C-alpha positions as YAML, in Angstrom:
chain: A
units: angstrom
residues:
- id: 1
  name: MET
  ca: [7.15, -246.65, -58.99]
- id: 2
  name: SER
  ca: [3.67, -247.97, -59.76]
- id: 3
  name: LYS
  ca: [0.56, -245.87, -60.25]
- id: 4
  name: ASP
  ca: [-0.95, -248.20, -57.62]
- id: 5
  name: ALA
  ca: [1.73, -247.63, -54.97]
- id: 6
  name: TYR
  ca: [-1.02, -246.02, -52.85]
- id: 7
  name: ILE
  ca: [-4.67, -246.87, -52.44]
- id: 8
  name: HIS
  ca: [-6.24, -243.94, -54.26]
- id: 9
  name: LYS
  ca: [-9.23, -242.57, -56.10]
- id: 10
  name: LEU
  ca: [-9.18, -240.98, -59.54]
- id: 11
  name: LEU
  ca: [-11.80, -238.65, -60.98]
- id: 12
  name: PRO
  ca: [-11.34, -238.32, -64.75]
- id: 13
  name: GLY
  ca: [-11.18, -234.88, -66.28]
- id: 14
  name: LEU
  ca: [-10.41, -233.35, -69.63]
- id: 15
  name: PRO
  ca: [-7.95, -235.65, -71.50]
- id: 16
  name: GLY
  ca: [-4.59, -233.94, -71.75]
- id: 17
  name: GLY
  ca: [-5.73, -231.27, -69.31]
- id: 18
  name: ALA
  ca: [-4.46, -230.54, -65.83]
- id: 19
  name: LEU
  ca: [-3.72, -233.25, -63.26]
- id: 20
  name: LEU
  ca: [-4.60, -232.28, -59.67]
- id: 21
  name: PHE
  ca: [-3.27, -234.35, -56.77]
- id: 22
  name: VAL
  ca: [-5.05, -233.86, -53.43]
- id: 23
  name: PHE
  ca: [-3.68, -235.01, -50.05]
- id: 24
  name: HIS
  ca: [-5.87, -235.50, -46.97]
- id: 25
  name: GLY
  ca: [-5.23, -234.58, -43.35]
- id: 26
  name: THR
  ca: [-4.51, -236.96, -40.45]
- id: 27
  name: GLY
  ca: [-7.36, -239.35, -39.78]
- id: 28
  name: ALA
  ca: [-9.13, -238.74, -43.09]
- id: 29
  name: ASP
  ca: [-8.81, -240.73, -46.31]
- id: 30
  name: GLU
  ca: [-8.80, -240.41, -50.07]
- id: 31
  name: ASN
  ca: [-12.39, -239.11, -50.06]
- id: 32
  name: GLN
  ca: [-11.75, -235.98, -47.94]
- id: 33
  name: LEU
  ca: [-10.70, -233.53, -50.64]
- id: 34
  name: LEU
  ca: [-12.18, -235.07, -53.79]
- id: 35
  name: SER
  ca: [-15.24, -232.83, -53.96]
- id: 36
  name: LEU
  ca: [-13.20, -229.74, -53.09]
- id: 37
  name: GLY
  ca: [-10.74, -230.61, -55.84]
- id: 38
  name: ARG
  ca: [-13.53, -231.01, -58.36]
- id: 39
  name: ASP
  ca: [-15.08, -227.72, -57.25]
- id: 40
  name: LEU
  ca: [-11.80, -225.84, -57.55]
- id: 41
  name: ALA
  ca: [-10.63, -227.39, -60.82]
- id: 42
  name: PRO
  ca: [-13.72, -228.60, -62.73]
- id: 43
  name: GLN
  ca: [-11.83, -229.80, -65.82]
- id: 44
  name: ALA
  ca: [-8.86, -231.42, -64.10]
- id: 45
  name: THR
  ca: [-8.24, -235.11, -63.56]
- id: 46
  name: ILE
  ca: [-8.05, -235.56, -59.78]
- id: 47
  name: ILE
  ca: [-5.96, -238.17, -58.00]
- id: 48
  name: SER
  ca: [-6.32, -238.62, -54.25]
- id: 49
  name: PRO
  ca: [-4.02, -241.11, -52.46]
- id: 50
  name: ARG
  ca: [-4.61, -242.51, -48.97]
- id: 51
  name: GLY
  ca: [-1.79, -242.21, -46.45]
- id: 52
  name: ASP
  ca: [-0.02, -245.54, -45.89]
- id: 53
  name: VAL
  ca: [0.84, -244.99, -42.21]
- id: 54
  name: SER
  ca: [-1.58, -245.71, -39.36]
- id: 55
  name: GLU
  ca: [-1.32, -243.67, -36.17]
- id: 56
  name: HIS
  ca: [-3.66, -245.44, -33.72]
- id: 57
  name: GLY
  ca: [-5.97, -246.11, -36.65]
- id: 58
  name: ALA
  ca: [-5.67, -242.63, -38.19]
- id: 59
  name: ALA
  ca: [-4.23, -242.57, -41.71]
- id: 60
  name: ARG
  ca: [-1.17, -240.38, -42.28]
- id: 61
  name: PHE
  ca: [1.45, -240.03, -44.99]
- id: 62
  name: PHE
  ca: [4.48, -240.40, -42.67]
- id: 63
  name: ARG
  ca: [5.22, -241.23, -39.05]
- id: 64
  name: ARG
  ca: [5.77, -238.83, -36.18]
- id: 65
  name: THR
  ca: [6.89, -239.30, -32.59]
- id: 66
  name: GLY
  ca: [4.82, -236.43, -31.19]
- id: 67
  name: GLU
  ca: [2.87, -233.34, -32.21]
- id: 68
  name: GLY
  ca: [5.15, -231.49, -34.60]
- id: 69
  name: VAL
  ca: [7.99, -234.01, -34.10]
- id: 70
  name: TYR
  ca: [8.54, -235.92, -37.32]
- id: 71
  name: ASP
  ca: [10.24, -239.25, -37.95]
- id: 72
  name: MET
  ca: [12.59, -237.77, -40.54]
- id: 73
  name: ALA
  ca: [13.71, -241.14, -41.87]
- id: 74
  name: ASP
  ca: [10.11, -242.11, -42.52]
- id: 75
  name: LEU
  ca: [9.41, -238.70, -44.06]
- id: 76
  name: THR
  ca: [12.25, -239.38, -46.52]
- id: 77
  name: ARG
  ca: [10.77, -242.81, -47.31]
- id: 78
  name: ALA
  ca: [7.30, -241.36, -47.81]
- id: 79
  name: THR
  ca: [8.57, -238.48, -49.93]
- id: 80
  name: ASP
  ca: [10.45, -240.79, -52.28]
- id: 81
  name: LYS
  ca: [7.47, -243.12, -52.56]
- id: 82
  name: MET
  ca: [5.02, -240.27, -53.21]
- id: 83
  name: ALA
  ca: [7.31, -238.61, -55.75]
- id: 84
  name: GLY
  ca: [7.44, -241.90, -57.64]
- id: 85
  name: PHE
  ca: [3.67, -242.35, -57.47]
- id: 86
  name: ILE
  ca: [3.15, -238.83, -58.83]
- id: 87
  name: LYS
  ca: [5.72, -239.34, -61.59]
- id: 88
  name: ALA
  ca: [4.03, -242.56, -62.71]
- id: 89
  name: HIS
  ca: [0.64, -240.84, -63.03]
- id: 90
  name: VAL
  ca: [2.11, -237.82, -64.80]
- id: 91
  name: GLU
  ca: [3.94, -239.99, -67.32]
- id: 92
  name: ALA
  ca: [0.74, -241.93, -68.03]
- id: 93
  name: ALA
  ca: [-1.55, -238.89, -68.32]
- id: 94
  name: LYS
  ca: [0.82, -236.44, -70.06]
- id: 95
  name: PRO
  ca: [-1.12, -233.49, -68.58]
- id: 96
  name: SER
  ca: [-0.92, -229.83, -69.57]
- id: 97
  name: SER
  ca: [0.01, -228.98, -65.99]
- id: 98
  name: VAL
  ca: [0.46, -230.69, -62.62]
- id: 99
  name: LEU
  ca: [-1.21, -229.15, -59.57]
- id: 100
  name: GLY
  ca: [-1.24, -230.13, -55.90]
- id: 101
  name: LEU
  ca: [-3.48, -229.38, -52.93]
- id: 102
  name: GLY
  ca: [-2.94, -230.66, -49.41]
- id: 103
  name: TYR
  ca: [-4.37, -230.01, -45.96]
- id: 104
  name: SER
  ca: [-2.41, -230.41, -42.70]
- id: 105
  name: ASN
  ca: [-0.49, -233.72, -42.92]
- id: 106
  name: GLY
  ca: [-1.37, -233.79, -46.62]
- id: 107
  name: ALA
  ca: [0.13, -230.32, -47.04]
- id: 108
  name: ASN
  ca: [3.27, -231.54, -45.28]
- id: 109
  name: ILE
  ca: [3.87, -234.49, -47.61]
- id: 110
  name: LEU
  ca: [3.08, -232.28, -50.61]
- id: 111
  name: ALA
  ca: [5.58, -229.67, -49.41]
- id: 112
  name: SER
  ca: [8.21, -232.37, -48.85]
- id: 113
  name: VAL
  ca: [7.76, -233.64, -52.41]
- id: 114
  name: VAL
  ca: [8.07, -230.06, -53.69]
- id: 115
  name: PHE
  ca: [11.37, -229.70, -51.80]
- id: 116
  name: ALA
  ca: [12.68, -233.02, -53.09]
- id: 117
  name: ALA
  ca: [11.48, -232.72, -56.68]
- id: 118
  name: PRO
  ca: [10.58, -229.10, -57.53]
- id: 119
  name: GLU
  ca: [9.89, -230.03, -61.15]
- id: 120
  name: ARG
  ca: [6.98, -232.31, -60.20]
- id: 121
  name: PHE
  ca: [4.42, -229.50, -59.70]
- id: 122
  name: ASP
  ca: [3.62, -226.31, -61.57]
- id: 123
  name: ALA
  ca: [1.47, -224.93, -58.73]
- id: 124
  name: THR
  ca: [0.63, -226.11, -55.20]
- id: 125
  name: VAL
  ca: [-1.85, -225.16, -52.48]
- id: 126
  name: LEU
  ca: [-0.56, -225.87, -48.95]
- id: 127
  name: MET
  ca: [-3.37, -225.52, -46.40]
- id: 128
  name: HIS
  ca: [-2.08, -225.30, -42.80]
- id: 129
  name: PRO
  ca: [1.31, -226.93, -43.41]
- id: 130
  name: LEU
  ca: [3.67, -227.52, -40.51]
- id: 131
  name: ILE
  ca: [7.31, -227.66, -41.58]
- id: 132
  name: PRO
  ca: [9.38, -227.65, -38.34]
- id: 133
  name: PHE
  ca: [12.68, -228.10, -40.19]
- id: 134
  name: GLU
  ca: [14.71, -226.13, -42.71]
- id: 135
  name: PRO
  ca: [13.85, -227.45, -46.19]
- id: 136
  name: ASP
  ca: [16.63, -228.86, -48.33]
- id: 137
  name: VAL
  ca: [15.42, -228.04, -51.83]
- id: 138
  name: LYS
  ca: [16.86, -230.35, -54.50]
- id: 139
  name: GLY
  ca: [17.16, -227.84, -57.29]
- id: 140
  name: SER
  ca: [15.26, -224.57, -57.65]
- id: 141
  name: LEU
  ca: [11.70, -223.43, -57.04]
- id: 142
  name: ALA
  ca: [12.10, -220.56, -59.50]
- id: 143
  name: GLY
  ca: [8.84, -220.10, -61.39]
- id: 144
  name: ARG
  ca: [6.89, -222.52, -59.17]
- id: 145
  name: ARG
  ca: [3.69, -221.04, -57.75]
- id: 146
  name: VAL
  ca: [2.72, -221.77, -54.13]
- id: 147
  name: LEU
  ca: [-0.33, -220.70, -52.10]
- id: 148
  name: LEU
  ca: [-0.01, -220.98, -48.32]
- id: 149
  name: THR
  ca: [-3.17, -220.74, -46.20]
- id: 150
  name: ALA
  ca: [-3.11, -220.55, -42.42]
- id: 151
  name: GLY
  ca: [-4.91, -219.54, -39.24]
- id: 152
  name: LYS
  ca: [-3.49, -216.79, -37.04]
- id: 153
  name: ARG
  ca: [-4.49, -218.80, -33.95]
- id: 154
  name: ASP
  ca: [-3.67, -222.28, -35.22]
- id: 155
  name: PRO
  ca: [-2.45, -224.34, -32.21]
- id: 156
  name: ILE
  ca: [-1.03, -227.06, -34.47]
- id: 157
  name: CYS
  ca: [0.71, -224.89, -37.08]
- id: 158
  name: PRO
  ca: [2.06, -221.78, -35.33]
- id: 159
  name: PRO
  ca: [1.97, -218.64, -37.51]
- id: 160
  name: THR
  ca: [5.70, -218.12, -36.96]
- id: 161
  name: LEU
  ca: [6.41, -221.39, -38.76]
- id: 162
  name: THR
  ca: [4.10, -220.39, -41.62]
- id: 163
  name: THR
  ca: [5.98, -217.14, -42.11]
- id: 164
  name: ARG
  ca: [9.29, -219.00, -41.88]
- id: 165
  name: LEU
  ca: [8.14, -221.43, -44.58]
- id: 166
  name: GLU
  ca: [7.07, -218.48, -46.72]
- id: 167
  name: ALA
  ca: [10.56, -217.01, -46.34]
- id: 168
  name: TYR
  ca: [12.22, -220.32, -47.28]
- id: 169
  name: LEU
  ca: [10.09, -220.63, -50.40]
- id: 170
  name: ARG
  ca: [10.66, -217.04, -51.49]
- id: 171
  name: ALA
  ca: [14.40, -217.34, -50.93]
- id: 172
  name: ASP
  ca: [14.47, -220.27, -53.34]
- id: 173
  name: GLY
  ca: [12.62, -218.32, -56.02]
- id: 174
  name: ALA
  ca: [9.05, -219.56, -55.61]
- id: 175
  name: ASP
  ca: [6.13, -217.25, -56.42]
- id: 176
  name: VAL
  ca: [4.37, -217.33, -53.03]
- id: 177
  name: THR
  ca: [0.89, -216.10, -52.06]
- id: 178
  name: VAL
  ca: [-0.31, -216.27, -48.43]
- id: 179
  name: GLU
  ca: [-3.93, -216.27, -47.23]
- id: 180
  name: TRP
  ca: [-4.63, -215.91, -43.50]
- id: 181
  name: HIS
  ca: [-7.77, -216.15, -41.39]
- id: 182
  name: GLU
  ca: [-8.35, -215.26, -37.74]
- id: 183
  name: GLY
  ca: [-9.07, -218.80, -36.57]
- id: 184
  name: GLY
  ca: [-7.23, -222.04, -35.91]
- id: 185
  name: HIS
  ca: [-6.54, -225.24, -37.84]
- id: 186
  name: GLU
  ca: [-9.89, -225.35, -39.63]
- id: 187
  name: VAL
  ca: [-10.30, -224.46, -43.31]
- id: 188
  name: ARG
  ca: [-12.43, -221.33, -43.76]
- id: 189
  name: PRO
  ca: [-14.25, -219.95, -46.83]
- id: 190
  name: ASN
  ca: [-11.66, -217.29, -47.59]
- id: 191
  name: GLU
  ca: [-9.02, -220.03, -47.93]
- id: 192
  name: ILE
  ca: [-11.20, -221.92, -50.39]
- id: 193
  name: GLU
  ca: [-11.81, -218.76, -52.40]
- id: 194
  name: ALA
  ca: [-8.09, -218.00, -52.42]
- id: 195
  name: ALA
  ca: [-7.41, -221.53, -53.69]
- id: 196
  name: ARG
  ca: [-10.10, -221.10, -56.35]
- id: 197
  name: ARG
  ca: [-8.51, -217.88, -57.62]
- id: 198
  name: PHE
  ca: [-5.06, -219.40, -57.46]
- id: 199
  name: LEU
  ca: [-5.93, -222.53, -59.42]
- id: 200
  name: ALA
  ca: [-8.10, -220.59, -61.88]
- id: 201
  name: SER
  ca: [-5.00, -218.66, -62.89]
- id: 202
  name: ALA
  ca: [-3.22, -221.93, -63.69]
- id: 203
  name: PRO
  ca: [-3.85, -223.77, -67.00]
- id: 204
  name: VAL
  ca: [-6.40, -226.21, -65.54]
- id: 205
  name: GLU
  ca: [-8.67, -226.25, -68.57]
- id: 206
  name: GLY
  ca: [-6.23, -228.14, -70.77]
- id: 207
  name: ALA
  ca: [-3.86, -227.16, -73.50]
...
């Protein structure tokens, strides 16, 4: 898979340091999380791909047939393509660690890549993911660090599905942290601070 499989932006960081992939939500683009990524991991090289699916003009990473109803065949396609894109960048950069951060639809494609290729990421931040299916993990998540953030009144990502995802991840050996807020699908300051603490404890400053 080519490093240019997706339209993307790259912000250089410390050579040989951490590589942080960021994944936008539905209707956004590769610019949405760039500044947040730089704020959270100042020394990391940041790569932000744009979703290659258009839903009535809104960019997404895979197709769906309704709210919370995924086109599973297209999710498989997108997961394989994204895993290859990530692998190509990792092989070129030879980073000290590989980190991921996604919001909403971006969190969903990131989670799907983690299920399909657990070795791709050392640590991931999943902000408001919606995984309405039982993950089929190809391997083991043992030793992989995951931060889930969610809203207790999120109409798009019901809290019950967040807790179910947490249980799936823990059962497969992942080191899971969960950060809640009282609101809905929006990202709130406590989530950002949780992500900052989480990524600061990863080797983002380089080897």
